[in-house]
Coordinates of C-alpha atoms in Angstrom, one line a residue:
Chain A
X957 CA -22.6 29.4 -19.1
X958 CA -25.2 28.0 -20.8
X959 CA -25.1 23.8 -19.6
X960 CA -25.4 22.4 -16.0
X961 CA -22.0 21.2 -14.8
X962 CA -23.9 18.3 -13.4
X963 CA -27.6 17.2 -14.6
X964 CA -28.8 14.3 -12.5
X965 CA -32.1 13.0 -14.2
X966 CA -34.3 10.4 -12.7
X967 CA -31.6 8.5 -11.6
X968 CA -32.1 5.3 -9.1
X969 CA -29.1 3.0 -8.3
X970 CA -30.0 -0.7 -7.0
X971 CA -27.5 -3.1 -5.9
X972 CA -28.0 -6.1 -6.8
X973 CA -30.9 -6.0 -8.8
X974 CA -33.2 -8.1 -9.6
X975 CA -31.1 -10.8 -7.2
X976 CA -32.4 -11.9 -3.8
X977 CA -30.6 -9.6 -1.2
X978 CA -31.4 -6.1 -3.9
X979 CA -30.8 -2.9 -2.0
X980 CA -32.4 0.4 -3.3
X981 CA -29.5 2.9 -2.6
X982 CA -31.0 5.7 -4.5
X983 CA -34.5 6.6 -6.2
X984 CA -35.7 9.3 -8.0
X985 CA -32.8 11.6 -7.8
X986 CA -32.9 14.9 -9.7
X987 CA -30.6 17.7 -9.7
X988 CA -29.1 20.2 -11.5
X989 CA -26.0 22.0 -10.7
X990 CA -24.9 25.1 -12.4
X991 CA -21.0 26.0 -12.8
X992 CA -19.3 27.9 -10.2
X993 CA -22.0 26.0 -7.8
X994 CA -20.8 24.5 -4.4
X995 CA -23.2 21.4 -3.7
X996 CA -22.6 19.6 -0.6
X997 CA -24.6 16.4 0.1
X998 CA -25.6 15.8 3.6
X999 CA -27.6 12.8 4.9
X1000 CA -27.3 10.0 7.8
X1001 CA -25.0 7.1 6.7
X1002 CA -26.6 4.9 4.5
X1003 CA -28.6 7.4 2.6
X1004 CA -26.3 7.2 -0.5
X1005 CA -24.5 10.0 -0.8
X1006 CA -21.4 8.6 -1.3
X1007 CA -23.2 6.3 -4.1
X1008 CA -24.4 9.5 -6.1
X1009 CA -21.3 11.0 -5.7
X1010 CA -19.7 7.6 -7.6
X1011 CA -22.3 7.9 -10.2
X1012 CA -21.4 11.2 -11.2
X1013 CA -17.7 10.4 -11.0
X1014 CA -18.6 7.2 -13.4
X1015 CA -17.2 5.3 -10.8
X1016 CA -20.7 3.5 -10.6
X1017 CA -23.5 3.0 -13.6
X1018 CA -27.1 3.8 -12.5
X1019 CA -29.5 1.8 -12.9
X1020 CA -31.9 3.6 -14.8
X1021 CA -31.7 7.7 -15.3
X1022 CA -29.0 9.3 -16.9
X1023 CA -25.9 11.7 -15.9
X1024 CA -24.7 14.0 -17.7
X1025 CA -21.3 16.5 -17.0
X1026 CA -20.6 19.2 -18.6
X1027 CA -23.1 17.9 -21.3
X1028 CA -21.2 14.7 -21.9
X1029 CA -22.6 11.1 -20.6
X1030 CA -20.8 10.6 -17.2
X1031 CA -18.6 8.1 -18.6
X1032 CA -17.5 10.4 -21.4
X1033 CA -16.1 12.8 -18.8
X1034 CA -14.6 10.6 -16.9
X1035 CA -12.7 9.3 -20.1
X1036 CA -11.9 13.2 -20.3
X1037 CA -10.9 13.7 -17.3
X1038 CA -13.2 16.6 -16.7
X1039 CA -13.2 16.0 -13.0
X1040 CA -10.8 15.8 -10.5
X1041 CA -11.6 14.0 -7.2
X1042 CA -10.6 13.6 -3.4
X1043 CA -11.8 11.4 -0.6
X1044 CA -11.2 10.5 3.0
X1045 CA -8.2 9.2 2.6
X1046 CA -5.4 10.9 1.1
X1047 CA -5.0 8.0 -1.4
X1048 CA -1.1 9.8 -1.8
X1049 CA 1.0 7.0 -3.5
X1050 CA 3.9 6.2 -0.8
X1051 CA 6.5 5.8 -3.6
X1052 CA 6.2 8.9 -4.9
X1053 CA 7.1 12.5 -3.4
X1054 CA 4.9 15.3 -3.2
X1055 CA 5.4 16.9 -6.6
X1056 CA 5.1 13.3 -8.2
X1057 CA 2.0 12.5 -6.3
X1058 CA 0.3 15.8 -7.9
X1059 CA 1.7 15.1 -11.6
X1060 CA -0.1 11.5 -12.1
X1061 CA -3.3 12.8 -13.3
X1062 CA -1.0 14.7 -16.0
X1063 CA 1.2 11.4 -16.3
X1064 CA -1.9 9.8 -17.3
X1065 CA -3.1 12.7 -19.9
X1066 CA 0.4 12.4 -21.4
X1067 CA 1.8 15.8 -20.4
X1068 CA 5.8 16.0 -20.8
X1069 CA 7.6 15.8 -17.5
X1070 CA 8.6 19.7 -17.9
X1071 CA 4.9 20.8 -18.0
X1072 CA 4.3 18.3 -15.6
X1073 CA 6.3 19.4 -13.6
X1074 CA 6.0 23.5 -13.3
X1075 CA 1.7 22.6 -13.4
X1076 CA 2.7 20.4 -10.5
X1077 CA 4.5 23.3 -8.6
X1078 CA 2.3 25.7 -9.6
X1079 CA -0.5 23.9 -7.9
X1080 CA 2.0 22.9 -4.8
X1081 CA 2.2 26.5 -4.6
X1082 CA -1.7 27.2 -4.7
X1083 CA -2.4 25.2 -1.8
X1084 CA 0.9 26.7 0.1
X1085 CA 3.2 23.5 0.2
X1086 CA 5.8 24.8 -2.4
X1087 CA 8.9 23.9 0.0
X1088 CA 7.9 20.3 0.7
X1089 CA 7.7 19.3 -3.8
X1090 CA 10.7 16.5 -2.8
X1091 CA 9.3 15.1 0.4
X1092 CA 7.9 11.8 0.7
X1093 CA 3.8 11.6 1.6
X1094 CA 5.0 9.9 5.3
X1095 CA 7.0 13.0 6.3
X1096 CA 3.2 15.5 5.8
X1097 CA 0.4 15.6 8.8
X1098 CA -3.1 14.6 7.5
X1099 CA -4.0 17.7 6.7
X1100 CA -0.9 18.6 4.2
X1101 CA -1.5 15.4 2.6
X1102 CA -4.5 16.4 2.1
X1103 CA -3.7 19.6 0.6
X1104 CA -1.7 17.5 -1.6
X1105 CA -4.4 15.6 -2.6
X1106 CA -6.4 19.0 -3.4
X1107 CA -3.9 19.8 -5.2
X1108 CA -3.3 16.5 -7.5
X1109 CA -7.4 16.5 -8.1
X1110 CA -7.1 20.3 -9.6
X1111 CA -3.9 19.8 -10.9
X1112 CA -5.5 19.9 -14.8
X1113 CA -7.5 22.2 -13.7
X1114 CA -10.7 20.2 -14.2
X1115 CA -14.1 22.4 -14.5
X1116 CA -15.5 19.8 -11.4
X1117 CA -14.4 18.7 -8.0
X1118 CA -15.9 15.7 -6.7
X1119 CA -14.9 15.3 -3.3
X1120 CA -16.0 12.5 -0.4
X1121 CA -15.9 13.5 3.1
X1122 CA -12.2 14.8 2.2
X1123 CA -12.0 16.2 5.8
X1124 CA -13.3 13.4 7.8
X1125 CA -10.4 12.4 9.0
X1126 CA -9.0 15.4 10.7
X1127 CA -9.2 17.1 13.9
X1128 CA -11.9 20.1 14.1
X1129 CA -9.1 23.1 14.1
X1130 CA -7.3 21.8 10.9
X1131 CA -10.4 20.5 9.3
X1132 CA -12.1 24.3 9.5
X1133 CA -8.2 25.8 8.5
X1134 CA -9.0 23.4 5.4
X1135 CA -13.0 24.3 4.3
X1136 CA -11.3 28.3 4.3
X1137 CA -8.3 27.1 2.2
X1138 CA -10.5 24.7 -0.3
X1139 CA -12.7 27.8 -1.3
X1140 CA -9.7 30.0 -1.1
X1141 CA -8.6 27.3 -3.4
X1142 CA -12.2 26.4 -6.0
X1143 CA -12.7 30.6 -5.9
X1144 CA -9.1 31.1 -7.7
X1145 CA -9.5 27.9 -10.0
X1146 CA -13.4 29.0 -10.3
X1147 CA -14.1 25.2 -9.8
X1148 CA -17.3 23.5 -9.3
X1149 CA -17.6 21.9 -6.2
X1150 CA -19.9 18.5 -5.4
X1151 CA -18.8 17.9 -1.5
X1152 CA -20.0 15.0 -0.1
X1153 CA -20.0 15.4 4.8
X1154 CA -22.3 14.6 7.6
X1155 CA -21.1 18.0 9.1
X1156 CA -24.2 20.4 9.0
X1157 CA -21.7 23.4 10.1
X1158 CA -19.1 21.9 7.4
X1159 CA -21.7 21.9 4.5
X1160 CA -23.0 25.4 5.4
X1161 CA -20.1 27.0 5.6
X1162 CA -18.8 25.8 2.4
X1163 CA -22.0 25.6 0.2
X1164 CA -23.9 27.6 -2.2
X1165 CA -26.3 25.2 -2.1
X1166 CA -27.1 21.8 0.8
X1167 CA -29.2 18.7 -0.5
X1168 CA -30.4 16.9 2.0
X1169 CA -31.1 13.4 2.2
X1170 CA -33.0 10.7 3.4
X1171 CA -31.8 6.8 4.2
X1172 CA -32.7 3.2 2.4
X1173 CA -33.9 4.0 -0.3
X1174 CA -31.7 7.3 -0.7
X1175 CA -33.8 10.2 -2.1
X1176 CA -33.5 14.3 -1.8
X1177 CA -35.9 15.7 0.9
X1178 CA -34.5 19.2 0.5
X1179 CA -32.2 21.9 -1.2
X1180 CA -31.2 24.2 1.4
X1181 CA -30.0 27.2 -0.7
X1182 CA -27.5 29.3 1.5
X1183 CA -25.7 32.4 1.2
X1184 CA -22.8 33.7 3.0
X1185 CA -20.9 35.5 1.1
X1186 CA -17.8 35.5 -1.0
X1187 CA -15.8 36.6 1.9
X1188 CA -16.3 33.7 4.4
X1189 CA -13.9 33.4 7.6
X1190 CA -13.4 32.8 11.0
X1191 CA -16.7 35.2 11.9
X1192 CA -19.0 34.0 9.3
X1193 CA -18.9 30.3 11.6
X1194 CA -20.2 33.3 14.5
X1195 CA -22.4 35.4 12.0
X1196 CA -26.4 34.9 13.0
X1197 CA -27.1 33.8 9.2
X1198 CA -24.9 31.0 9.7
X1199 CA -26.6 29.2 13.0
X1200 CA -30.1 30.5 10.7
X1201 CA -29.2 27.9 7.9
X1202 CA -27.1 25.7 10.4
X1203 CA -31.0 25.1 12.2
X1204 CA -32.1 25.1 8.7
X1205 CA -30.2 22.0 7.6
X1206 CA -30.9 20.5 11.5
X1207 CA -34.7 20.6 11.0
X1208 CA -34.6 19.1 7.3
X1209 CA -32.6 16.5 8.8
X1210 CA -34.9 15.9 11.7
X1211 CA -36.6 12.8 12.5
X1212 CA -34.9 10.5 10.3
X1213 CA -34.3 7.0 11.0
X1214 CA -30.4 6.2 11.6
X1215 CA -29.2 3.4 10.7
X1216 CA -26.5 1.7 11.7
X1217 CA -24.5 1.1 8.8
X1218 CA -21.5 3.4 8.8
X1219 CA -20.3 2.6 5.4
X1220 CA -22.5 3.3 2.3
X1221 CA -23.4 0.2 0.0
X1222 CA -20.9 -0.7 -2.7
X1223 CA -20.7 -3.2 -5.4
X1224 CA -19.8 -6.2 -4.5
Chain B
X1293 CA 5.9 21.9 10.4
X1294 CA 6.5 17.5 10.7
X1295 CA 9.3 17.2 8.5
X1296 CA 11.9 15.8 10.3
X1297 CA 15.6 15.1 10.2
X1298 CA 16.2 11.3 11.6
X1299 CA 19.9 10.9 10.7
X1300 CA 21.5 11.5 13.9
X1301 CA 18.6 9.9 16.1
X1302 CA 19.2 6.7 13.7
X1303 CA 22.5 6.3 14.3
X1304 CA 22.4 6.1 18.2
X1305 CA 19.1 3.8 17.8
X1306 CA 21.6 1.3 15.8
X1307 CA 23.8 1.3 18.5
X1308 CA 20.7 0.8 21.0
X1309 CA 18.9 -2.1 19.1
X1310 CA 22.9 -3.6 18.8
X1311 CA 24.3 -4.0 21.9
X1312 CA 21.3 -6.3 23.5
X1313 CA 21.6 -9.6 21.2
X1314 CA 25.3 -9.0 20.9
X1315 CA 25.5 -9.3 24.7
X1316 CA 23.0 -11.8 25.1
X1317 CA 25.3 -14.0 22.5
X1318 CA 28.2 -13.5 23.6
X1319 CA 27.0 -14.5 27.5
X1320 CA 25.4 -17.6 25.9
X1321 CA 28.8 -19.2 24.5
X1322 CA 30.3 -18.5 28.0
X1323 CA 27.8 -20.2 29.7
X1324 CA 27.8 -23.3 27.0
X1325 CA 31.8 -23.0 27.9
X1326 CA 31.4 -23.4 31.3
X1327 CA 28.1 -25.9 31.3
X1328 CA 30.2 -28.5 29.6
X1329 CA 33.2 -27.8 32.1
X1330 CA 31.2 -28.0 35.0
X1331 CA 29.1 -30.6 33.8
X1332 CA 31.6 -32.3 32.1
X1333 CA 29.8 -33.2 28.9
X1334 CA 31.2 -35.7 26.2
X1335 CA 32.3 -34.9 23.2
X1336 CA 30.0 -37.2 21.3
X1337 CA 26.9 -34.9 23.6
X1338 CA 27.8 -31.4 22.9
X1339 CA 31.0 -30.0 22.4
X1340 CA 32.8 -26.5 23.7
X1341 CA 32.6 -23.5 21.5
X1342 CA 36.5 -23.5 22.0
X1343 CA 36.5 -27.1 20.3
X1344 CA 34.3 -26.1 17.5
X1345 CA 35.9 -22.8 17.3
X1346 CA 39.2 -24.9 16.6
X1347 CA 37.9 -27.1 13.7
X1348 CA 36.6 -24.1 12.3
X1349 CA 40.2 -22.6 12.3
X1350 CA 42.1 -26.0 11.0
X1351 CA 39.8 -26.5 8.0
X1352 CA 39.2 -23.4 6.6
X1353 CA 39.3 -25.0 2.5
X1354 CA 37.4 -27.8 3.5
X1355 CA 34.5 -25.7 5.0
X1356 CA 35.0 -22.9 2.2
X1357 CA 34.9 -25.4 -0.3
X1358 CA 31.9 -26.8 1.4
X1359 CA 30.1 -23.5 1.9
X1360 CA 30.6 -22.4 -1.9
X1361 CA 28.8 -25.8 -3.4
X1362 CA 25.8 -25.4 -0.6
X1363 CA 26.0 -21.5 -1.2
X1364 CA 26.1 -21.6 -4.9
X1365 CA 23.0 -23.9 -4.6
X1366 CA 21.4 -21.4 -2.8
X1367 CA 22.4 -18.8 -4.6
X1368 CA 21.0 -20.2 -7.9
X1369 CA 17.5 -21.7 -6.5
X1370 CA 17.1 -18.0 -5.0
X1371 CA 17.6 -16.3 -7.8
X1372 CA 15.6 -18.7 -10.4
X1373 CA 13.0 -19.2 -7.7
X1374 CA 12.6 -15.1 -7.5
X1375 CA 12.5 -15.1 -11.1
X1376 CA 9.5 -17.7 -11.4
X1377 CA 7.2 -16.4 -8.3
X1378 CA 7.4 -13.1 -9.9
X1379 CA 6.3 -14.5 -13.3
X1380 CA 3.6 -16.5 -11.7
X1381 CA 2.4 -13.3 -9.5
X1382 CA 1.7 -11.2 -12.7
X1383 CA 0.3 -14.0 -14.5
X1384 CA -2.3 -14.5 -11.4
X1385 CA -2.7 -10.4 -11.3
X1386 CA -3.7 -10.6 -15.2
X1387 CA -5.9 -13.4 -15.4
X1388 CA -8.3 -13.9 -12.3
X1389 CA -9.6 -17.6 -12.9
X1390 CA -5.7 -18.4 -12.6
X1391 CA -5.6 -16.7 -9.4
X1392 CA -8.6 -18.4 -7.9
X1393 CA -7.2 -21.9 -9.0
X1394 CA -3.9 -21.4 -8.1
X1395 CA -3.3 -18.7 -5.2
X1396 CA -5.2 -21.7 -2.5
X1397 CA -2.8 -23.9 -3.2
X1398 CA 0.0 -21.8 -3.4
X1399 CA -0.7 -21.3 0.5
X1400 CA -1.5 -24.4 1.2
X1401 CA 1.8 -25.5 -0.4
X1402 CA 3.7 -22.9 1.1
X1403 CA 2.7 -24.7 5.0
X1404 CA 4.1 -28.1 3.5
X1405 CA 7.7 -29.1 4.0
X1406 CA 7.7 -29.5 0.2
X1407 CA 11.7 -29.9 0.1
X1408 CA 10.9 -33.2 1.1
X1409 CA 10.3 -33.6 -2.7
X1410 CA 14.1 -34.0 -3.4
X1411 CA 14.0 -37.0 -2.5
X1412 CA 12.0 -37.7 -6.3
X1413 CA 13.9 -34.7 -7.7
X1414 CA 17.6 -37.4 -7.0
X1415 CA 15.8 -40.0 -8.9
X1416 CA 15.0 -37.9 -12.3
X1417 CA 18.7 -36.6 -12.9
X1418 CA 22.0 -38.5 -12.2
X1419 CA 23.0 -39.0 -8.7
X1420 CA 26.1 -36.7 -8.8
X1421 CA 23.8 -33.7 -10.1
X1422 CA 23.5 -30.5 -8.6
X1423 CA 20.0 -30.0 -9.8
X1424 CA 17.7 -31.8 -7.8
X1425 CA 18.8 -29.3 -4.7
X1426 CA 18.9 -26.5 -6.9
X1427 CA 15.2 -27.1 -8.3
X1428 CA 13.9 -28.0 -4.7
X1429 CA 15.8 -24.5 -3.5
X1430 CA 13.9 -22.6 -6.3
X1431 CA 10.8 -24.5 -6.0
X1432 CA 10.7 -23.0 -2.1
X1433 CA 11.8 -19.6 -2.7
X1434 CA 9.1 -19.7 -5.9
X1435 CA 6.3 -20.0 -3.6
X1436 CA 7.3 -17.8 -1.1
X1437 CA 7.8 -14.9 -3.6
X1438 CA 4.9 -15.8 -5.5
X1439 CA 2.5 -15.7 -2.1
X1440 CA 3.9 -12.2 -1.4
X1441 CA 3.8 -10.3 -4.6
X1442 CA 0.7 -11.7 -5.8
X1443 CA -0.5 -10.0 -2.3
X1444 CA 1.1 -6.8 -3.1
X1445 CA -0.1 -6.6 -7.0
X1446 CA -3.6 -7.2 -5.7
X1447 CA -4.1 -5.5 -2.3
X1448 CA -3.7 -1.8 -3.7
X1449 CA -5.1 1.1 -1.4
X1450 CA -9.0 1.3 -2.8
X1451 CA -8.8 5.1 -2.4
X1452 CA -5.2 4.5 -5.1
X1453 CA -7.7 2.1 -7.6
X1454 CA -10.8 4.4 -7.3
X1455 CA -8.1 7.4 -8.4
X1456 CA -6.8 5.7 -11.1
X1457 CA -10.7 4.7 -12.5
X1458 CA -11.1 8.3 -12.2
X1459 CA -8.2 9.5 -14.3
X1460 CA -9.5 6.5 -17.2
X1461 CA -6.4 4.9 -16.3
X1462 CA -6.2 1.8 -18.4
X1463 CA -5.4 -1.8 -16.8
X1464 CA -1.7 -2.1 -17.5
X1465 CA -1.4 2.1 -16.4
X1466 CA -2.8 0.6 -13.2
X1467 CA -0.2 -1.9 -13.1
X1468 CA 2.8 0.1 -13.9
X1469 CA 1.9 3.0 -11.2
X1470 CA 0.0 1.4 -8.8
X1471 CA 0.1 -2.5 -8.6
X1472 CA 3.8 -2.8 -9.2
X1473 CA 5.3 -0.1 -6.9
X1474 CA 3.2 -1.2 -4.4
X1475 CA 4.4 -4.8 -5.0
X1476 CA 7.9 -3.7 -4.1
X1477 CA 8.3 -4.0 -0.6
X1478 CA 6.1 -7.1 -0.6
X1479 CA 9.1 -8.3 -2.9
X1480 CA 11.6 -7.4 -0.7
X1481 CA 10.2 -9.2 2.7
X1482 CA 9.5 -12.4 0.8
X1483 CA 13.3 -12.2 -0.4
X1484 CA 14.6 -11.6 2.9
X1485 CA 12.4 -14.8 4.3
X1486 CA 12.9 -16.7 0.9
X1487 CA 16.8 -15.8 1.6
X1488 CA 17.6 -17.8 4.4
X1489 CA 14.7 -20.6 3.5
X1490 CA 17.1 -21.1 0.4
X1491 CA 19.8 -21.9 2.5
X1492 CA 17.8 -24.2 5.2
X1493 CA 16.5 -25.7 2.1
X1494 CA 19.9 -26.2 0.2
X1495 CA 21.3 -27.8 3.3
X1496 CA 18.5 -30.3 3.6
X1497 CA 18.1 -31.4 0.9
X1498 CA 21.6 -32.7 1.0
X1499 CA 20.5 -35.0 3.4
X1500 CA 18.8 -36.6 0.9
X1501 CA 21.5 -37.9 -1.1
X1502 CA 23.4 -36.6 -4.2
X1503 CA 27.4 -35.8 -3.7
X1504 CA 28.8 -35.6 -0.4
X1505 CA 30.7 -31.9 -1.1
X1506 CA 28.1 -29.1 0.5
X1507 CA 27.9 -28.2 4.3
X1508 CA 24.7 -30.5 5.1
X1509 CA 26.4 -33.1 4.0
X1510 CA 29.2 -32.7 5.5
X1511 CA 27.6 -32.3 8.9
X1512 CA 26.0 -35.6 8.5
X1513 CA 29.5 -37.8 7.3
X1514 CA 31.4 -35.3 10.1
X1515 CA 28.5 -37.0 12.7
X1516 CA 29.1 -40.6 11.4
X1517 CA 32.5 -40.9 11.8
X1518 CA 32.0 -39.3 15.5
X1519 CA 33.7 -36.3 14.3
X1520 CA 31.5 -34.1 16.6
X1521 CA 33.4 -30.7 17.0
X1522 CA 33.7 -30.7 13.0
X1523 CA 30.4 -31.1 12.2
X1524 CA 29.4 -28.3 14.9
X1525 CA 32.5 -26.2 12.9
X1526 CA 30.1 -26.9 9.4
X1527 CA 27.2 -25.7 11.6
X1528 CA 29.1 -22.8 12.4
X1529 CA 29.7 -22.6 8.3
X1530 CA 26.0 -22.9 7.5
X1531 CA 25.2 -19.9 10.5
X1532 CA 27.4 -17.6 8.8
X1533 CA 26.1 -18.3 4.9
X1534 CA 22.4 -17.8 6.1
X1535 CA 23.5 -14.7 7.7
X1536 CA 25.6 -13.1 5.1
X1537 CA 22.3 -14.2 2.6
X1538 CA 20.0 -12.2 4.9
X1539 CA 21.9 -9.6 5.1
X1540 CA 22.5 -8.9 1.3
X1541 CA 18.8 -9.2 1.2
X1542 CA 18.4 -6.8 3.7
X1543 CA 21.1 -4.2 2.0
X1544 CA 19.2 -4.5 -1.5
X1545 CA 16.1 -3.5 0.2
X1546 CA 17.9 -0.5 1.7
X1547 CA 19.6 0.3 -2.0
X1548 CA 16.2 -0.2 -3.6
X1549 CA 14.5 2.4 -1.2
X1550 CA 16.1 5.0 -0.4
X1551 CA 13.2 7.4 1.2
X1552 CA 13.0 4.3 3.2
X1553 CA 9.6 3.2 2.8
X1554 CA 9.4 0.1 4.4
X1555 CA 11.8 1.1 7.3
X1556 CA 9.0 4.3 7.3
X1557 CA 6.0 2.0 7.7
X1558 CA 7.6 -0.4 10.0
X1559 CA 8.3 2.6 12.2
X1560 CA 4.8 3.4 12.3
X1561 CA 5.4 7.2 11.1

């Protein structure tokens, strides 16, 4: 494994620059983040995490620094398809049933609708929905539809998972059923994993590694490396090491200004 | 697991969300019965549904044949009108400086009583021509389509957009698996609102002139010649033709979706 799966160098992101009203999102942001890694990003709202997350995916340009993924330019990967991603939302297209939903990405690659098709089971049956392929996205709770949308963003098997606050939206019992299932999940697939929360015990749980950050302008105060084993479950969440790095992550994020925007900056 | 089975639990909700207007209907034509018995009403005021009901029953070619020109008319400004708003919505999807020029005053439009143009339509083509009411008919239904799929080409989910950047989809990919399948239902409610405004408007504009063969203007000569009860049996005519338009409207969109995905959001599931 010789390149990072993600090399973040001196990257800043301003909206609006250079125009009355310019907001410095991010500044200075380094990172470097080795295959087989799980990064989460953790910060108040506002402090860009969602933004960096965007840059990586080439959803975003930065405005100065540079991206790389897997050694390409981030735009380059994106044209590749060398990532697959999930967000708050489901995003499941309502038109299409479950098995459809998960085959777009290979729709888009140009696959044929027969290896479409079994890659699409295949994955159904990696994140245990196999019997509900021909059901439509309304007839799924929140957090099978999320599952589904797990399964559409690894459905190529992309070496990267970009994923925004994909568990935001669900209630605390389904949403820790889901960080056990997602590693489950990136362990099999030996995916990397870039997982944007404002959960502490949701990013230590989950992460190999947790980059703190600050708010306006967005910058890392602090990697958090943490270690819990390959064999995480329902005692690591009770195991003393976890509270240890749980406090860990608490202090880092200590004494930071919240601000009151809920929603990080976008383009306009 | 939520999958559920809503097959039988439909069937007795039909019956439910039935039996209430029905009733309701039916209770209202007794009590216009007896109002004008017990009030004794004239003719020339408002007849008895039993009057009415009886023109209906002795002129069944004259309000057939009535019903076929002002449905035909309809029928034809619908279906060009569908045509064009659809054109018109991907043209404003494609090209954004269209869309900002024309999408304002497509709404704007849309609140006018535009079929009041017929009226100019009469004097461009010969005064027995069917085309004035057809173009004002397609002119109304245009708009309405073209406000509602425009709506649904553009307003995609921003999670479904950010997705498709992410798979490198390319503009007309975005159109073909996102913007258009999302268009569909918007289609589909502008028809079944376009559908009876085709009808309304086909009717009106008959007021305006042209050949005295279609149902509006029928009412009107029916009304001159203190026919009263006949023009009320036209009414009756024009009720029914609306209806059986919304309702073919309303079956495509059940044909056209068969997981039911408007009925699915409508129900809030």
């Amino acid at each position: 494994m010789s390149e990072a799966a993600v090399e973040v160098r001196g990257m800043t992101k301003t909206f609006n620059a250079g125009r009355p009203g310019s907001v410095d999102a991010l500044v200075d942001i380094d990172l470097t983040i080795r295959p087989g890694e799980f990064v989460s990003l953790i910060g108040p709202s506002g402090c860009g995490k969602s933004t960096q997350l965007r840059l990586i995916a080439n959803l975003l340009e930065p405005t100065t620094g540079e991206v790389l993924v897997n050694g390409k330019s981030a735009r380059q990967a994106r044209l590749d398809q060398d990532y697959g991603m999930a967000f708050q939302q489901a995003g499941l297209f309502e038109w299409r049933n479950v098995a459809k939903n998960v085959e777009l990405p290979l729709e888009l690659k140009g696959w044929d609708k027969q290896r479409r098709r079994r890659r699409a089971l295949e994955m159904l049956e990696l994140v245990k929905l196999p019997e509900f392929a021909d059901h439509l996205p309304w007839q799924l709770s929140g957090g099978m539809q999320q599952r589904v949308a797990i399964a559409r963003a690894l459905a190529a098997h992309p070496p990267l998972l970009l994923m925004d606050e994909p568990f935001g939206a669900l209630d605390e019992m389904t949403r820790e059923h889901m960080q056990s299932e997602l590693l489950r999940v990136c362990g099999e697939t030996e995916t990397t994993v870039v997982f944007v929360t404002h959960s502490i015990p949701e990013a230590v749980f989950l992460s190999t590694r947790v980059v703190v950050m600050s708010p306006r302008p967005g910058r890392i105060t602090t990697v958090v490396p943490v270690d819990l084993g390959a064999r995480r479950g329902v005692d690591t969440r009770e195991d003393p090491a976890f509270f240890i790095k749980v406090t860990e992550v608490r202090e880092a994020l200590r004494g930071m200004p919240v601000t009151d925007l809920d929603e990080p900056v976008r383009e306009p | 697991m939520r999958a559920v089975s809503v097959g039988g639990r439909r069937a007795g909700r039909w019956y439910g969300a039935l039996w209430p207007p029905v009733a309701f209907g039916a209770g209202s034509i007794v009590l216009w019965e007896l109002a004008v018995k017990v009030f004794d009403f004239q003719p020339y005021f408002l007849p008895p549904p039993s009057a009415i009901w009886q023109q209906f029953k002795e002129n069944p070619q004259l309000i057939w044949h009535a019903t076929k020109v002002s449905g035909l008319n309809a029928l034809i400004g619908l279906l060009a009108g569908a045509v064009l708003g659809i054109a018109v919505a991907f043209l404003l999807a494609r090209f954004r400086l269209l869309n900002d020029l024309v999408t304002p005053l497509a709404v704007a439009l849309n609140a006018v009583p535009i079929f009041v143009l017929v009226a100019v339509f009469n004097n461009m083509f010969s005064i027995t021509s069917e085309v004035p009411r057809r173009l004002m008919v397609t002119l109304v239904v245009g708009f309405i389509v073209l406000v509602n799929v425009a709506r649904g080409l553009r307003e995609v989910a921003p999670t479904q957009l950010e997705l498709m950047r992410s798979y490198a989809a390319t503009e007309f990919a975005i159109l073909r698996k996102a913007r258009v399948p999302n268009a569909v239902p918007y289609l589909f409610t502008a028809l079944k609102i376009a559908a009876p405004a085709a009808v309304i408007t086909a009717f009106v504009s008959e007021y305006f002139g042209g050949s005295q063969n279609g149902l509006g203007s029928r009412i009107v000569a029916s009304i001159a010649i203190s026919k009263n009860a006949t023009a009320w049996a036209y009414v009756l005519g024009a009720c029914l033709l609306g209806l059986t338009f919304y309702l073919i409207t309303v079956g495509l969109e059940r044909a056209a979706s068969p997981g039911g995905v408007a009925a699915r959001r409508r129900d809030g599931a």
